[in-house]
Coordinates of C-alpha atoms in Angstrom, one line a residue:
Chain A
M1 CA -29.8 -13.9 -10.0
A2 CA -30.1 -10.2 -10.0
Q3 CA -31.8 -10.6 -6.7
E4 CA -28.9 -12.5 -5.3
N5 CA -26.4 -9.8 -6.6
R6 CA -28.4 -7.1 -5.0
S7 CA -28.5 -8.8 -1.6
W8 CA -24.7 -9.3 -1.7
Q9 CA -24.3 -5.7 -2.5
W10 CA -26.5 -4.7 0.4
F11 CA -24.5 -7.0 2.7
A12 CA -21.2 -5.7 1.5
N13 CA -22.3 -2.1 2.1
I14 CA -23.6 -2.8 5.5
I15 CA -20.4 -4.5 6.6
Y16 CA -18.4 -1.6 5.3
I17 CA -20.5 1.0 6.9
I18 CA -19.9 -0.8 10.2
L19 CA -16.2 -0.9 9.5
T20 CA -16.1 2.8 8.6
V21 CA -17.7 3.7 11.8
A22 CA -15.3 1.5 13.8
C23 CA -12.4 3.1 12.1
L24 CA -13.6 6.7 12.7
A25 CA -15.2 6.4 16.1
P26 CA -12.1 6.6 18.3
F27 CA -11.1 9.8 16.5
V28 CA -14.5 11.3 17.1
L29 CA -14.2 10.3 20.8
L30 CA -10.8 12.1 21.0
L31 CA -12.2 15.3 19.3
A32 CA -15.4 15.3 21.3
S33 CA -13.5 14.9 24.6
S34 CA -11.1 17.7 23.8
L35 CA -14.1 20.0 23.4
T36 CA -15.7 19.1 26.7
D37 CA -15.6 20.9 29.9
E38 CA -13.0 19.5 32.3
T39 CA -15.3 18.9 35.3
E40 CA -17.7 17.1 33.0
I41 CA -14.9 14.7 32.0
L42 CA -13.8 14.2 35.6
K43 CA -17.4 13.3 36.5
N44 CA -18.7 11.3 33.5
G45 CA -15.5 10.4 31.6
Y46 CA -14.8 10.8 27.9
S47 CA -17.9 10.9 25.8
F48 CA -19.0 11.0 22.1
F49 CA -21.6 13.6 22.9
P50 CA -20.4 16.0 25.5
K51 CA -23.0 17.6 27.6
V52 CA -21.0 20.6 28.5
F53 CA -19.1 22.1 25.5
S54 CA -15.9 24.0 26.2
T55 CA -12.9 25.2 24.2
A56 CA -10.8 25.8 27.3
A57 CA -8.2 23.1 26.3
Y58 CA -7.4 24.8 23.0
E59 CA -7.5 28.3 24.5
Y60 CA -4.9 27.1 27.1
L61 CA -2.7 25.6 24.3
F62 CA -2.8 28.6 22.1
S63 CA -2.4 31.1 24.9
G64 CA 1.1 30.0 25.8
G65 CA 0.5 26.8 27.7
G66 CA 1.4 24.9 24.6
S67 CA 4.5 26.6 23.6
G68 CA 6.4 23.3 24.1
I69 CA 4.0 21.7 21.6
F70 CA 4.7 24.2 18.9
R71 CA 8.4 23.8 19.4
A72 CA 8.0 20.1 19.0
Y73 CA 6.0 20.6 15.9
G74 CA 8.8 22.7 14.4
I75 CA 11.3 19.9 15.1
T76 CA 9.1 17.3 13.6
I77 CA 8.5 19.4 10.5
F78 CA 12.2 20.0 10.1
V79 CA 13.1 16.3 10.6
T80 CA 10.3 15.2 8.2
V81 CA 11.2 17.6 5.4
F82 CA 14.9 17.1 5.7
G83 CA 14.8 13.4 6.3
T84 CA 12.4 12.7 3.5
A85 CA 14.2 14.9 0.9
A86 CA 17.7 13.4 1.8
G87 CA 16.3 9.9 2.0
L88 CA 14.5 10.1 -1.3
F89 CA 17.6 11.5 -2.9
I90 CA 20.0 8.8 -1.8
T91 CA 17.4 6.1 -2.4
A92 CA 16.9 7.2 -6.0
L93 CA 20.7 7.5 -6.5
L94 CA 21.3 4.0 -5.3
A95 CA 18.3 2.5 -7.1
Y96 CA 19.1 3.9 -10.5
P97 CA 22.5 2.2 -11.2
M98 CA 21.0 -1.0 -9.7
S99 CA 18.3 -0.9 -12.4
R100 CA 20.9 -0.6 -15.2
S101 CA 21.6 -4.1 -16.5
D102 CA 24.8 -2.9 -18.2
Y103 CA 26.3 -1.7 -14.9
P104 CA 28.6 -4.5 -13.7
A105 CA 28.0 -3.8 -10.0
S106 CA 24.2 -4.0 -10.2
K107 CA 23.9 -7.6 -9.2
P108 CA 26.2 -7.5 -6.1
L109 CA 24.5 -4.3 -5.1
A110 CA 21.1 -5.9 -5.3
F111 CA 22.3 -8.6 -2.9
V112 CA 23.8 -6.0 -0.5
V113 CA 20.5 -4.2 -0.4
F114 CA 18.4 -7.3 -0.2
F115 CA 20.3 -8.9 2.6
T116 CA 19.4 -6.0 4.9
L117 CA 15.8 -7.2 4.7
L118 CA 16.7 -10.6 5.9
F119 CA 19.1 -10.1 8.7
N120 CA 19.9 -7.3 11.1
G121 CA 22.0 -6.7 14.2
G122 CA 19.1 -5.7 16.3
L123 CA 18.5 -2.9 18.8
V124 CA 21.5 -3.2 21.1
P125 CA 24.3 -3.2 18.6
T126 CA 22.6 -0.5 16.6
Y127 CA 22.2 1.6 19.7
L128 CA 25.8 1.2 20.6
V129 CA 27.1 1.9 17.1
Y130 CA 25.1 5.2 17.0
T131 CA 25.9 6.3 20.5
Q132 CA 29.5 5.1 20.9
L133 CA 30.8 5.5 17.4
F134 CA 28.8 8.3 15.9
D135 CA 27.7 10.1 19.1
V136 CA 24.3 11.1 17.8
K137 CA 22.8 11.2 21.3
N138 CA 20.9 14.4 21.9
T139 CA 21.5 15.8 18.4
V140 CA 19.0 16.3 15.7
W141 CA 20.9 13.6 13.7
G142 CA 19.7 11.1 16.2
L143 CA 16.2 11.8 15.0
I144 CA 17.0 11.7 11.3
V145 CA 19.7 9.1 10.6
P146 CA 19.3 5.9 12.6
G147 CA 17.2 3.4 10.7
L148 CA 14.9 5.8 9.0
L149 CA 16.9 7.6 6.2
M150 CA 16.8 4.8 3.7
N151 CA 15.6 1.2 3.6
G152 CA 16.1 -1.8 1.4
F153 CA 12.4 -2.2 0.6
N154 CA 12.1 1.3 -0.9
V155 CA 15.3 0.9 -2.9
M156 CA 13.9 -2.3 -4.4
L157 CA 10.6 -0.7 -5.1
M158 CA 12.2 2.1 -7.0
Q159 CA 14.7 -0.1 -8.8
T160 CA 11.8 -2.2 -10.1
F161 CA 10.0 0.9 -11.3
F162 CA 13.1 2.2 -13.1
R163 CA 13.7 -1.1 -14.8
T164 CA 10.2 -1.8 -15.9
S165 CA 9.0 1.7 -16.8
I166 CA 11.9 3.5 -18.4
P167 CA 13.0 2.1 -21.7
M168 CA 16.8 1.5 -22.0
A169 CA 16.5 3.1 -25.5
I170 CA 15.8 6.5 -24.0
I171 CA 19.0 6.3 -21.9
E172 CA 20.9 5.0 -24.9
S173 CA 19.8 7.8 -27.2
A174 CA 20.4 10.5 -24.5
S175 CA 23.9 9.1 -24.1
I176 CA 24.6 9.2 -27.8
D177 CA 23.4 12.8 -27.8
G178 CA 26.2 13.5 -25.4
A179 CA 24.4 13.6 -22.0
G180 CA 26.4 12.5 -19.1
E181 CA 25.1 10.0 -16.5
F182 CA 24.2 12.7 -14.0
R183 CA 22.4 14.7 -16.6
I184 CA 20.4 11.6 -17.7
F185 CA 19.5 10.9 -14.1
R186 CA 18.4 14.4 -13.4
S187 CA 16.5 15.3 -16.6
I188 CA 15.2 11.9 -17.7
I189 CA 15.0 9.4 -14.9
L190 CA 13.7 11.7 -12.2
R191 CA 11.3 13.3 -14.5
L192 CA 9.7 10.1 -15.7
S193 CA 9.5 8.6 -12.2
T194 CA 7.0 10.9 -10.5
P195 CA 4.7 8.0 -9.4
V196 CA 7.4 6.1 -7.6
L197 CA 9.0 9.2 -6.2
A198 CA 5.6 10.3 -4.8
T199 CA 5.0 6.8 -3.3
V200 CA 8.3 6.4 -1.6
G201 CA 8.4 10.1 -0.6
L202 CA 5.0 9.5 1.0
F203 CA 6.1 6.4 2.9
Q204 CA 9.2 8.3 4.1
T205 CA 7.1 11.3 5.2
L206 CA 4.7 9.1 7.2
V207 CA 7.6 7.2 8.8
Y208 CA 9.3 10.5 9.9
W209 CA 6.1 12.2 11.1
N210 CA 5.1 9.2 13.1
D211 CA 8.4 8.2 14.5
W212 CA 8.8 8.2 18.3
M213 CA 11.4 5.5 18.7
N214 CA 14.5 7.4 17.7
G215 CA 13.4 10.2 19.9
T216 CA 12.9 7.9 22.9
I217 CA 16.2 6.1 22.3
Y218 CA 18.6 8.8 21.3
I219 CA 17.1 12.0 22.9
N220 CA 17.0 12.9 26.6
D221 CA 16.9 16.6 26.1
T222 CA 13.3 17.7 26.0
K223 CA 14.2 20.7 23.9
L224 CA 14.8 18.3 21.0
Y225 CA 11.6 16.4 21.4
G226 CA 9.4 15.9 18.3
I227 CA 5.7 15.9 18.5
Q228 CA 5.4 12.2 19.0
N229 CA 7.8 12.2 21.9
M230 CA 6.0 15.0 23.5
L231 CA 2.7 13.2 23.1
N232 CA 4.3 10.1 24.4
R233 CA 5.7 11.8 27.5
I234 CA 2.4 13.6 28.2
L235 CA 0.4 10.3 28.1
S236 CA 2.9 8.2 30.2
D237 CA 3.7 10.9 32.7
A238 CA 0.8 13.0 33.9
Q239 CA 3.2 15.1 36.0
Y240 CA 5.0 16.2 32.8
L241 CA 2.1 18.2 31.5
A242 CA 1.6 19.9 34.9
S243 CA 5.2 20.5 35.4
G244 CA 7.0 23.8 34.5
S245 CA 9.2 22.0 31.9
F246 CA 6.2 21.8 29.6
A247 CA 4.7 25.2 29.9
S248 CA 7.7 27.4 29.5
H249 CA 5.8 30.4 30.8
A250 CA 4.6 30.2 34.3
S251 CA 4.0 27.0 36.2
A252 CA 1.1 28.8 37.9
L253 CA -0.6 28.7 34.5
A254 CA 0.1 25.0 34.2
N255 CA -1.4 24.3 37.6
T256 CA -4.7 25.6 36.5
A257 CA -4.7 23.8 33.2
P258 CA -7.6 21.4 32.4
L259 CA -5.2 18.4 32.2
E260 CA -7.6 15.8 30.9
T261 CA -9.0 17.8 28.1
V262 CA -5.6 19.3 27.2
K263 CA -4.3 15.8 26.9
M264 CA -6.9 15.0 24.3
A265 CA -6.5 18.4 22.5
I266 CA -2.8 17.8 22.1
A267 CA -3.6 14.4 20.6
V268 CA -6.0 16.0 18.2
I269 CA -3.3 18.5 17.2
G270 CA -1.0 15.6 16.6
V271 CA -3.3 13.9 14.1
V272 CA -4.7 16.9 12.3
P273 CA -1.9 17.2 9.7
I274 CA -2.4 13.6 8.6
M275 CA -6.2 13.9 8.5
V276 CA -6.1 17.1 6.5
T277 CA -3.6 16.0 3.9
Y278 CA -4.7 12.4 3.6
P279 CA -7.4 13.0 0.9
F280 CA -4.6 14.4 -1.3
F281 CA -2.1 11.6 -1.0
Q282 CA -4.6 8.7 -0.5
K283 CA -4.3 7.8 -4.2
Y284 CA -0.6 7.3 -4.0
F285 CA -0.8 5.4 -0.8
V286 CA -3.2 2.9 -2.1
K287 CA -1.2 2.5 -5.3
G288 CA 2.0 2.1 -3.3
I289 CA 0.5 -0.7 -1.1
A290 CA -0.7 -2.6 -4.2
L291 CA 2.6 -2.1 -6.0
G292 CA 4.6 -3.2 -3.0
A293 CA 2.5 -6.2 -2.5
V294 CA 2.5 -7.4 -6.0
K295 CA 6.2 -6.7 -6.7
G296 CA 7.7 -6.8 -3.2
Chain B
M1 CA 15.4 -1.8 -27.7
A2 CA 18.4 -2.3 -25.5
I3 CA 21.6 -2.2 -27.4
N4 CA 24.7 -3.6 -25.8
R5 CA 27.3 -1.4 -27.1
E6 CA 30.1 -3.4 -25.6
A7 CA 29.1 -6.8 -27.0
N8 CA 31.5 -6.9 -29.9
V9 CA 34.0 -4.3 -28.8
P10 CA 36.7 -5.4 -26.3
V11 CA 36.9 -2.5 -23.9
K12 CA 40.0 -1.9 -21.8
K13 CA 39.4 -2.2 -18.2
R14 CA 40.4 1.4 -17.4
S15 CA 38.0 3.0 -19.8
R16 CA 35.3 0.7 -18.6
M17 CA 35.9 1.9 -15.1
R18 CA 35.8 5.5 -16.3
K19 CA 32.6 4.9 -18.1
Y20 CA 30.9 3.6 -14.9
L21 CA 32.5 6.1 -12.6
P22 CA 29.5 8.4 -12.5
L23 CA 27.1 5.5 -11.7
T24 CA 29.5 4.4 -9.0
L25 CA 29.6 7.9 -7.5
M26 CA 25.8 7.8 -7.4
V27 CA 25.7 4.6 -5.5
L28 CA 28.1 5.7 -2.8
P29 CA 25.9 7.7 -0.4
G30 CA 23.3 5.0 -0.2
L31 CA 25.8 2.2 0.0
L32 CA 27.7 4.0 2.8
Y33 CA 24.5 4.4 4.7
L34 CA 23.6 0.7 4.4
L35 CA 27.1 -0.2 5.6
L36 CA 27.0 2.0 8.6
N37 CA 23.3 1.6 9.5
N38 CA 22.8 -2.1 8.7
Y39 CA 26.0 -4.0 8.3
L40 CA 28.2 -2.5 11.1
P41 CA 25.6 -3.4 13.8
M42 CA 25.7 -7.0 12.5
F43 CA 29.2 -7.3 13.8
G44 CA 27.9 -5.9 17.1
L45 CA 26.1 -9.2 17.6
I46 CA 29.3 -10.4 19.4
I47 CA 28.2 -8.1 22.2
A48 CA 26.0 -11.0 23.3
F49 CA 29.1 -12.9 24.2
K50 CA 30.8 -10.1 26.1
E51 CA 30.6 -8.4 29.4
V52 CA 30.1 -4.9 28.2
N53 CA 32.3 -2.4 30.0
F54 CA 31.9 1.1 28.6
T55 CA 35.2 2.3 30.0
K56 CA 37.1 -0.4 28.1
G57 CA 35.0 0.1 24.9
I58 CA 32.8 -2.5 23.3
F59 CA 35.4 -4.4 21.4
A60 CA 37.9 -4.5 24.2
S61 CA 35.4 -5.8 26.8
D62 CA 35.9 -9.2 28.2
W63 CA 34.5 -12.3 26.6
V64 CA 32.1 -14.2 28.8
G65 CA 31.1 -17.0 26.4
F66 CA 27.5 -18.1 26.8
K67 CA 27.0 -16.5 30.3
N68 CA 24.5 -13.9 29.0
F69 CA 22.5 -16.6 27.4
E70 CA 22.6 -18.7 30.6
Y71 CA 21.1 -15.8 32.6
L72 CA 18.5 -15.2 29.9
F73 CA 17.3 -18.8 29.7
T74 CA 17.3 -19.6 33.4
T75 CA 14.8 -16.8 34.1
S76 CA 11.2 -17.4 33.2
D77 CA 11.5 -14.3 31.0
A78 CA 12.8 -16.2 28.0
Y79 CA 9.8 -18.6 28.1
I80 CA 7.3 -15.8 28.5
I81 CA 8.6 -13.5 25.7
T82 CA 9.0 -16.4 23.3
R83 CA 5.6 -17.7 24.0
N84 CA 3.9 -14.3 23.7
T85 CA 5.8 -13.3 20.5
I86 CA 4.9 -16.6 18.8
L87 CA 1.3 -16.9 20.0
Y88 CA 0.3 -13.3 19.1
N89 CA 1.9 -13.6 15.7
V90 CA 0.4 -17.0 14.9
S91 CA -3.1 -16.0 15.9
W92 CA -2.9 -12.6 14.2
I93 CA -1.7 -14.2 11.0
I94 CA -4.7 -16.6 11.0
I95 CA -7.3 -14.1 12.0
G96 CA -5.9 -11.2 9.9
T97 CA -5.6 -13.3 6.8
V98 CA -9.1 -14.8 7.0
L99 CA -10.8 -11.5 7.7
A100 CA -8.8 -9.6 5.1
I101 CA -9.8 -12.1 2.4
L102 CA -13.4 -12.0 3.4
L103 CA -13.5 -8.2 3.4
A104 CA -11.6 -7.9 0.1
I105 CA -14.2 -10.2 -1.5
L106 CA -17.0 -8.1 0.0
L107 CA -15.3 -4.9 -1.2
N108 CA -15.4 -6.3 -4.7
E109 CA -19.1 -6.6 -4.4
V110 CA -19.5 -2.9 -3.9
R111 CA -20.5 -1.9 -7.4
Q112 CA -20.4 1.9 -7.0
K113 CA -16.8 2.9 -7.7
F114 CA -17.0 6.0 -5.5
L115 CA -18.1 4.0 -2.5
A116 CA -15.5 1.3 -2.9
R117 CA -12.8 4.0 -3.0
F118 CA -14.3 5.8 0.0
Y119 CA -14.3 2.5 2.0
Q120 CA -10.7 1.8 1.1
S121 CA -9.6 5.2 2.2
I122 CA -11.3 5.0 5.6
I123 CA -10.1 1.5 6.5
L124 CA -6.6 2.6 5.7
L125 CA -6.8 5.6 8.0
P126 CA -5.8 3.9 11.2
Q127 CA -2.7 2.6 9.4
L128 CA -1.4 6.2 9.0
I129 CA -1.7 7.2 12.6
S130 CA 1.3 6.9 14.9
I131 CA 1.2 4.3 17.6
V132 CA 1.4 7.1 20.2
I133 CA -1.9 8.4 19.0
V134 CA -3.3 4.9 19.0
A135 CA -2.2 4.7 22.7
Y136 CA -4.2 7.9 23.3
L137 CA -7.3 6.4 21.6
G138 CA -6.8 3.3 23.8
Y139 CA -6.5 5.4 26.9
A140 CA -9.7 7.3 26.0
M141 CA -11.5 3.9 25.9
L142 CA -9.8 2.1 28.7
S143 CA -8.8 4.6 31.4
L144 CA -10.2 3.8 34.9
D145 CA -11.3 7.3 35.8
T146 CA -12.3 8.8 32.5
G147 CA -12.4 6.0 29.9
F148 CA -15.5 5.5 27.8
I149 CA -15.8 1.8 28.7
N150 CA -15.5 2.3 32.4
K151 CA -17.7 5.4 32.5
T152 CA -20.4 4.7 29.9
I153 CA -20.6 1.1 28.8
L154 CA -20.0 -0.9 32.0
P155 CA -22.3 1.3 34.2
A156 CA -25.0 0.9 31.5
L157 CA -24.6 -2.9 31.8
G158 CA -24.6 -2.7 35.6
M159 CA -21.0 -3.9 35.9
D160 CA -18.1 -2.8 38.0
D161 CA -15.1 -0.8 36.8
I162 CA -12.2 -2.7 35.3
M163 CA -8.6 -1.7 35.9
F164 CA -7.5 -2.5 32.4
Y165 CA -3.9 -1.3 32.8
F166 CA -3.4 -3.6 35.8
E167 CA -5.1 -6.8 34.7
S168 CA -3.2 -8.9 32.3
K169 CA -6.1 -11.3 31.3
Y170 CA -7.7 -8.7 29.1
W171 CA -4.7 -7.8 27.1
P172 CA -4.6 -10.6 24.6
Y173 CA -8.0 -9.4 23.4
I174 CA -7.2 -5.7 23.5
L175 CA -4.0 -6.1 21.6
T176 CA -5.6 -8.4 19.0
F177 CA -8.4 -5.8 18.6
V178 CA -6.0 -2.9 18.2
S179 CA -3.7 -4.8 15.9
L180 CA -6.7 -5.7 13.6
W181 CA -8.1 -2.2 13.8
K182 CA -4.8 -0.7 12.7
G183 CA -3.5 -3.2 10.2
L184 CA -6.5 -4.9 8.6
G185 CA -7.1 -2.2 6.0
F186 CA -3.6 -2.7 4.6
N187 CA -4.2 -6.4 4.0
V188 CA -7.7 -5.8 2.6
V189 CA -6.2 -3.5 0.0
V190 CA -3.5 -6.0 -0.9
Y191 CA -6.0 -8.8 -1.4
F192 CA -8.4 -6.5 -3.1
A193 CA -5.7 -5.5 -5.6
A194 CA -5.3 -9.3 -6.4
I195 CA -9.0 -9.9 -6.7
I196 CA -9.7 -7.0 -9.2
G197 CA -6.8 -8.4 -11.3
I198 CA -8.9 -11.6 -11.9
D199 CA -10.3 -11.8 -15.4
E200 CA -14.1 -10.9 -15.4
E201 CA -14.7 -13.6 -18.0
Y202 CA -14.3 -16.4 -15.5
Y203 CA -17.2 -15.0 -13.5
E204 CA -19.4 -14.4 -16.5
A205 CA -18.9 -18.0 -17.6
A206 CA -19.7 -19.2 -14.1
R207 CA -22.8 -17.1 -14.0
L208 CA -24.0 -18.5 -17.3
D209 CA -23.6 -22.0 -15.8
G210 CA -25.8 -20.8 -12.9
A211 CA -23.1 -20.7 -10.3
S212 CA -24.2 -19.0 -7.1
K213 CA -22.1 -16.2 -5.5
W214 CA -20.8 -18.6 -3.0
Q215 CA -19.8 -21.1 -5.6
Q216 CA -18.0 -18.4 -7.6
I217 CA -16.0 -17.5 -4.5
R218 CA -15.0 -21.0 -3.8
G219 CA -14.4 -22.0 -7.4
I220 CA -12.8 -18.9 -8.8
T221 CA -11.7 -16.2 -6.4
L222 CA -10.1 -18.3 -3.7
P223 CA -8.1 -20.7 -6.0
L224 CA -6.9 -17.7 -8.1
I225 CA -5.6 -15.7 -5.1
A226 CA -4.3 -18.9 -3.3
P227 CA -0.7 -18.4 -4.4
M228 CA -0.7 -14.9 -3.0
I229 CA -2.3 -16.0 0.2
I230 CA 0.3 -18.7 0.6
M231 CA 3.1 -16.4 -0.2
L232 CA 2.1 -13.6 2.2
T233 CA 1.3 -16.1 5.0
L234 CA 4.7 -17.7 4.7
L235 CA 6.4 -14.4 4.6
S236 CA 4.7 -13.4 7.8
V237 CA 5.7 -16.7 9.3
G238 CA 9.3 -15.7 8.5
K239 CA 8.8 -12.7 10.7
I240 CA 7.2 -14.5 13.5
F241 CA 10.1 -13.7 15.9
Y242 CA 9.6 -10.0 15.4
S243 CA 6.6 -8.0 16.7
D244 CA 5.3 -4.5 16.3
F245 CA 7.3 -2.9 19.1
G246 CA 5.2 0.3 19.4
L247 CA 2.0 -1.7 19.7
F248 CA 3.3 -3.8 22.6
Y249 CA 5.1 -0.9 24.3
Q250 CA 2.8 2.1 23.8
V251 CA -0.7 0.7 23.9
P252 CA -0.4 -1.1 27.3
M253 CA 1.4 2.1 28.4
N254 CA 4.4 0.1 29.6
S255 CA 2.5 -1.0 32.6
G256 CA 4.5 -3.5 34.6
A257 CA 1.5 -5.3 36.1
I258 CA 0.6 -6.8 32.8
Y259 CA 4.0 -7.8 31.5
D260 CA 3.1 -11.5 31.4
T261 CA 0.7 -11.0 28.5
T262 CA 2.3 -7.9 26.9
N263 CA 6.0 -8.6 27.0
V264 CA 7.5 -9.8 23.7
I265 CA 11.1 -10.1 22.6
D266 CA 11.2 -6.6 21.2
T267 CA 10.0 -4.9 24.3
Y268 CA 12.2 -7.1 26.5
V269 CA 15.3 -6.1 24.6
Y270 CA 14.3 -2.5 24.7
R271 CA 13.6 -2.5 28.5
G272 CA 16.8 -4.4 29.1
L273 CA 18.9 -1.9 27.2
L274 CA 17.3 1.5 28.3
G275 CA 15.3 0.7 31.4
L276 CA 17.5 -1.7 33.4
G277 CA 20.8 -1.0 31.7
D278 CA 21.4 -4.8 31.4
V279 CA 23.2 -4.6 28.1
G280 CA 24.4 -8.2 28.2
M281 CA 21.1 -10.0 28.7
S282 CA 19.4 -7.6 26.3
A283 CA 22.0 -8.3 23.6
A284 CA 21.6 -12.0 24.2
A285 CA 17.9 -11.8 23.7
G286 CA 18.5 -9.7 20.5
F287 CA 21.0 -12.2 19.2
Y288 CA 18.4 -15.0 19.8
Q289 CA 15.8 -13.0 17.9
S290 CA 18.1 -12.1 14.9
I291 CA 19.4 -15.7 14.4
V292 CA 16.1 -17.5 14.9
G293 CA 14.4 -14.9 12.8
F294 CA 16.9 -15.3 10.0
I295 CA 16.5 -19.1 10.0
L296 CA 12.7 -18.7 9.9
V297 CA 12.9 -16.3 6.9
L298 CA 15.2 -18.7 5.0
T299 CA 12.9 -21.7 5.8
A300 CA 9.8 -19.8 4.8
N301 CA 11.4 -18.7 1.6
F302 CA 12.6 -22.3 0.9
I303 CA 9.0 -23.5 1.2
V304 CA 7.7 -20.7 -1.0
R305 CA 10.3 -21.7 -3.6
K306 CA 9.1 -25.3 -3.5
I307 CA 5.5 -24.2 -4.1
S308 CA 5.9 -21.4 -6.6
K309 CA 9.3 -20.2 -7.8
D310 CA 8.0 -16.9 -9.0
N311 CA 6.6 -15.9 -5.6
A312 CA 9.8 -16.7 -3.7
L313 CA 11.6 -13.7 -2.2
F314 CA 15.0 -15.0 -3.5

C-alpha cells in the first residue's frame, strides 16, 4: 500500500511539474525575446534561448523612447490606488449595515445588491448612460467609475465576513459605552476585518491594474491611456509604436527603434509589478478564492 | 450574545429613524453607485426598441418596435454568435470541470506542504495577468513572421507556415487552450479547498478495508464533492450566454478573417456599438443576451434549489 501511495505521489508531482512549466513558459519566451537582438528575431523569430543577447529594447525605452509608457504607468497607478481605496471604502460602508440583523433595511438592501448579479442592462445602455448623462468620456473618471468601483459580489463577501466573524456583543457593548455608529465602524469593524479587507482590496487592485475595457470604451485621448491601453494599442497597431505620438521626443528616434523587441520589452514591463508583488499577496488571493467559492 | 434591545420596548418611529440614521448614511454612497451604475442602464434596455437619434436624445428617439430585432435575426450573425457563445461555453464547462477535479485530486496527493503551496501559486499566475498581456503571449507563439510555432516548431517538423490570425479553423482549439491555461488554476483551487475539507477518517477507514486509491476517489472524494460540482456547473450554465469578452476580442487580435469562429455575443455587441456605430442592432443583441441570460440564471438556480436548497443562490 505504501508502494501505491508513493507512485501516486510521483505521478502527481510529475503532472504538476509539467503544469508549472506550461504556466511559466510563455512568460519566459516573452522575457527572452525582449533580450534578443532585433535582427536575430527578424530572422529566426522569438525564441526561448536567444543566440544573440541584446538589451537594446530596454535601453531604447529608458532613454526617452518610452516616455509614453511611463506616463501610462503613472495613470494606471493613480487609477488603481484611488479606485481601490474609494471602492473598498464604499463597499465596506454598504456591507456593514447590511450585516446588522437589527437594521430594518438590511434585507431589502441585500436584495438590491444581489439583483445586480443576476441581471444587467448590458454594454450599450451602460455606455450611453455614462457618455450622455454623466459625460465621463475622455476624463479620468471614465477609467475609475464605470463598472469597476464596486460590485455586488464583493459587497456580499464582506457582508458575510462581518456577520460571521464579528460578534454582535462587541457592537452592543461599544454602543452601551457610548460609541456612535461611525466610531464603532472605524475602530471596531474595520480593525477586526483585515483579512476580508485585504482580500477585496486585492481583487480590486487586480481589476484596476488589468482593466483595458474602460480605457478602450471611454478614452480616445492617448494622453489618458493607462498601461493596458497602451499595450493594447501597440500590439494591434504596429504603426502606433513607430509613430511620433508614442515617442514624444523625436520621431527619428522612433524610426530606428527595434520594434519587435521593444514590443516584448513593453509587455515585460507591464507584467513585472504583478510578478514582483505576487509572492506577498498570494496567500490572500488563494484564501479569497476558497472563501468566495464556499460562501459565494 | 445578541440582545435585541427593542424587543420589549415600543419605540417611536421617529427615534427609531434617528437611531438608524448613521447606518443609513453609511449605505448611501454604495447604494447610489449601484443605482447609477447598475439600475439606470436596465431602463436603457428600451433602446433596443428605438431608433437612436443622438440629436433628439435617447428617450425622445422614435420607437421602432421590433425592427432592430428583425435586422439582427435575418442576418446570419445572430446564428453564428449564438452558436459560438453556447458551444464554447458548453465545451469549456465540461473540459474545465473534469480537468479541475482531476488536478485537485492529484494536488491532494502531493504530501509536501511546501510543494503543494508552490504548485497552487504557479497555476494561479496566469489568472492574474491582464488579457492584453495574454494576447502578447499568444502573438509571441502564433505570429507568422516571428512566432515561436511558425519559426521553430513547424520547420523542425518540416511543415509550412500557418497564418493563424487568418484561418478560422484553428481558433476553437487556440481559444480553448488559452481559456484553460488562464482559468484552470482558479477552479483547481476551488475544488482543492473542497477536497481538503473532507474528513481524513473516511480515507483511513477505507484504507483499513484495503481500498485502492482509485476506489477511494470513486467511493469517497467524488461523492462528497458532488454537490459542489453540481452547483458550480449549474451556475456556469446560468452564465452560458455571456463570455469572457477580453479573451474573444484581444487574443484573436480582432482579426476580421476569423470572425466565424471567434465572434460571440459580447464581441458582436461591442463592435456594433464602437466599430460600426450601429447602436440599434447592438442594443438588440445586448437585450437578447440580458433577457435570455436572466432566464437561464433563474432556471439554473431553480434546479439547484431542487437538488440542494443550501447550495442555491437564492
